[in-house]
PDB file of C-alpha atoms in Angstrom:
ATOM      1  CA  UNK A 168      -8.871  28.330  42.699  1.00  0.00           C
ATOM      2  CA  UNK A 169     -11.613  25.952  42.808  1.00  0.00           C
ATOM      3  CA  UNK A 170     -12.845  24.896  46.508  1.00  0.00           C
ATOM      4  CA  UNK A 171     -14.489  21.520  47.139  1.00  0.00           C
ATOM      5  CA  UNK A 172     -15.772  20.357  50.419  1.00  0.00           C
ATOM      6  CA  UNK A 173     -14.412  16.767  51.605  1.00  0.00           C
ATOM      7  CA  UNK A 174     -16.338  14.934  54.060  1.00  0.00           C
ATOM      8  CA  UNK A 175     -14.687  12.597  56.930  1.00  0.00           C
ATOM      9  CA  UNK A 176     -15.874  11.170  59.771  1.00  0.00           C
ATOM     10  CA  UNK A 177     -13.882  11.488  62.515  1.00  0.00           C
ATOM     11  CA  UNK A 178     -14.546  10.654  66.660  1.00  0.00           C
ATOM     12  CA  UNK A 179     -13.765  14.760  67.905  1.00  0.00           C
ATOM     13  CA  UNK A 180     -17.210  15.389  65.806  1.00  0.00           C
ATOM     14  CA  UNK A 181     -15.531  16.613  62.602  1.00  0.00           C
ATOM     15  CA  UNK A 182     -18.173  17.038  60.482  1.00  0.00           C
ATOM     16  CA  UNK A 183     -16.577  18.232  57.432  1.00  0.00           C
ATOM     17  CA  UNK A 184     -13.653  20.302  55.424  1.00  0.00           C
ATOM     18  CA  UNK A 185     -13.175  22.513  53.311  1.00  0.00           C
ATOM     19  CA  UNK A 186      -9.606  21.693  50.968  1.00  0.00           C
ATOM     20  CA  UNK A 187      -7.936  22.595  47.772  1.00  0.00           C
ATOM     21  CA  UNK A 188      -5.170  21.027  46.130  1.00  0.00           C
ATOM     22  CA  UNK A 189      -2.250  22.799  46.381  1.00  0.00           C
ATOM     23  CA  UNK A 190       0.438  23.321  43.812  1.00  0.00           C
ATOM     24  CA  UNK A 191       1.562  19.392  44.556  1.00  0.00           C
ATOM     25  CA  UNK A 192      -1.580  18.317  43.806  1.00  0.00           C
ATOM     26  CA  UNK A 193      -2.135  17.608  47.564  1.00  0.00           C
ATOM     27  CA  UNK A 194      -5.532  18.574  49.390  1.00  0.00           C
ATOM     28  CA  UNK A 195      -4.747  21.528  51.946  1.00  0.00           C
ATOM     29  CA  UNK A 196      -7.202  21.918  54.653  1.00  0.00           C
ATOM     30  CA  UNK A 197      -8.343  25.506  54.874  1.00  0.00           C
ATOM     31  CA  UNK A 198     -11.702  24.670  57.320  1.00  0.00           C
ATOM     32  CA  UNK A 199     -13.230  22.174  59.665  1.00  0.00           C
ATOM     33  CA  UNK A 200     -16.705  21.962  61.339  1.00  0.00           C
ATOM     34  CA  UNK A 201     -17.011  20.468  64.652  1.00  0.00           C
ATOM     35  CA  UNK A 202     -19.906  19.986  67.702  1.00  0.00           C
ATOM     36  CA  UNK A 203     -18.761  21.932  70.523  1.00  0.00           C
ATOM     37  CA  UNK A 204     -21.776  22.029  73.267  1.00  0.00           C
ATOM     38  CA  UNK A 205     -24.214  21.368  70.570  1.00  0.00           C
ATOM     39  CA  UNK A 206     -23.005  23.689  68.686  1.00  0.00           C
ATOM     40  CA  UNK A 207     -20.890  23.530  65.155  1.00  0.00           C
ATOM     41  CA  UNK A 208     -17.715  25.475  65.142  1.00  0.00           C
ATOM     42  CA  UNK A 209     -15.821  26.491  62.115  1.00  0.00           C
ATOM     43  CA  UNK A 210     -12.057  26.241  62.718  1.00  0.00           C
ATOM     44  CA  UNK A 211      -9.033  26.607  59.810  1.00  0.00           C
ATOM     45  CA  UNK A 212      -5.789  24.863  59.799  1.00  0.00           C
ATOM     46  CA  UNK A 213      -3.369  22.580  57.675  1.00  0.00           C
ATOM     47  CA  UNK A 214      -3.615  19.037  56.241  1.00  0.00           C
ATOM     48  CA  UNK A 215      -0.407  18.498  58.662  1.00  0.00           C
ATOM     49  CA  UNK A 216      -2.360  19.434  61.822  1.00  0.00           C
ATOM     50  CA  UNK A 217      -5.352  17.357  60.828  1.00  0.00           C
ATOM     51  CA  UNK A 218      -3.048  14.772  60.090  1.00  0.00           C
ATOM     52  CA  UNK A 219      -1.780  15.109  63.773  1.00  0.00           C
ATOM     53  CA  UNK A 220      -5.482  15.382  65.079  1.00  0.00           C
ATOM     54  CA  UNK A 221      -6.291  12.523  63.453  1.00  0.00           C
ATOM     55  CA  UNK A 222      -3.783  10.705  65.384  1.00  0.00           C
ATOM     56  CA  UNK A 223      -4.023  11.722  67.980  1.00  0.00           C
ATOM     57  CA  UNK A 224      -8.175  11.216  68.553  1.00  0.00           C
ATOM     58  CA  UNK A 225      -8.089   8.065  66.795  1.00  0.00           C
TER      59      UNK A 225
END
């Protein structure tokens, strides 16, 4: 499965993520970046909990 890296600003420091489209042809989120004390941290979850942390930060 291909991989492609989709790039969003967002205010929690979300640099980037890494997503594939699923078998619905919808991009699933499989890894974020984000600053953390200066630091970038790699996290993976959903397109339904970014959804939600999008939200909610917005």
């Amino acid at each position: 499965m291909r991989f492609i890296k989709w790039f969003h600003e967002v205010p929690s420091g979300i640099r980037w993520v890494a997503a594939r489209p699923n078998s619905f042809g919808v991009l699933e989120i499989l890894q974020f970046q984000r600053l953390e004390s200066g630091r970038l941290k790699s996290l993976s979850f959903n397109w339904t909990n970014f959804l939600t942390c999008r939200k909610l930060e917005s």
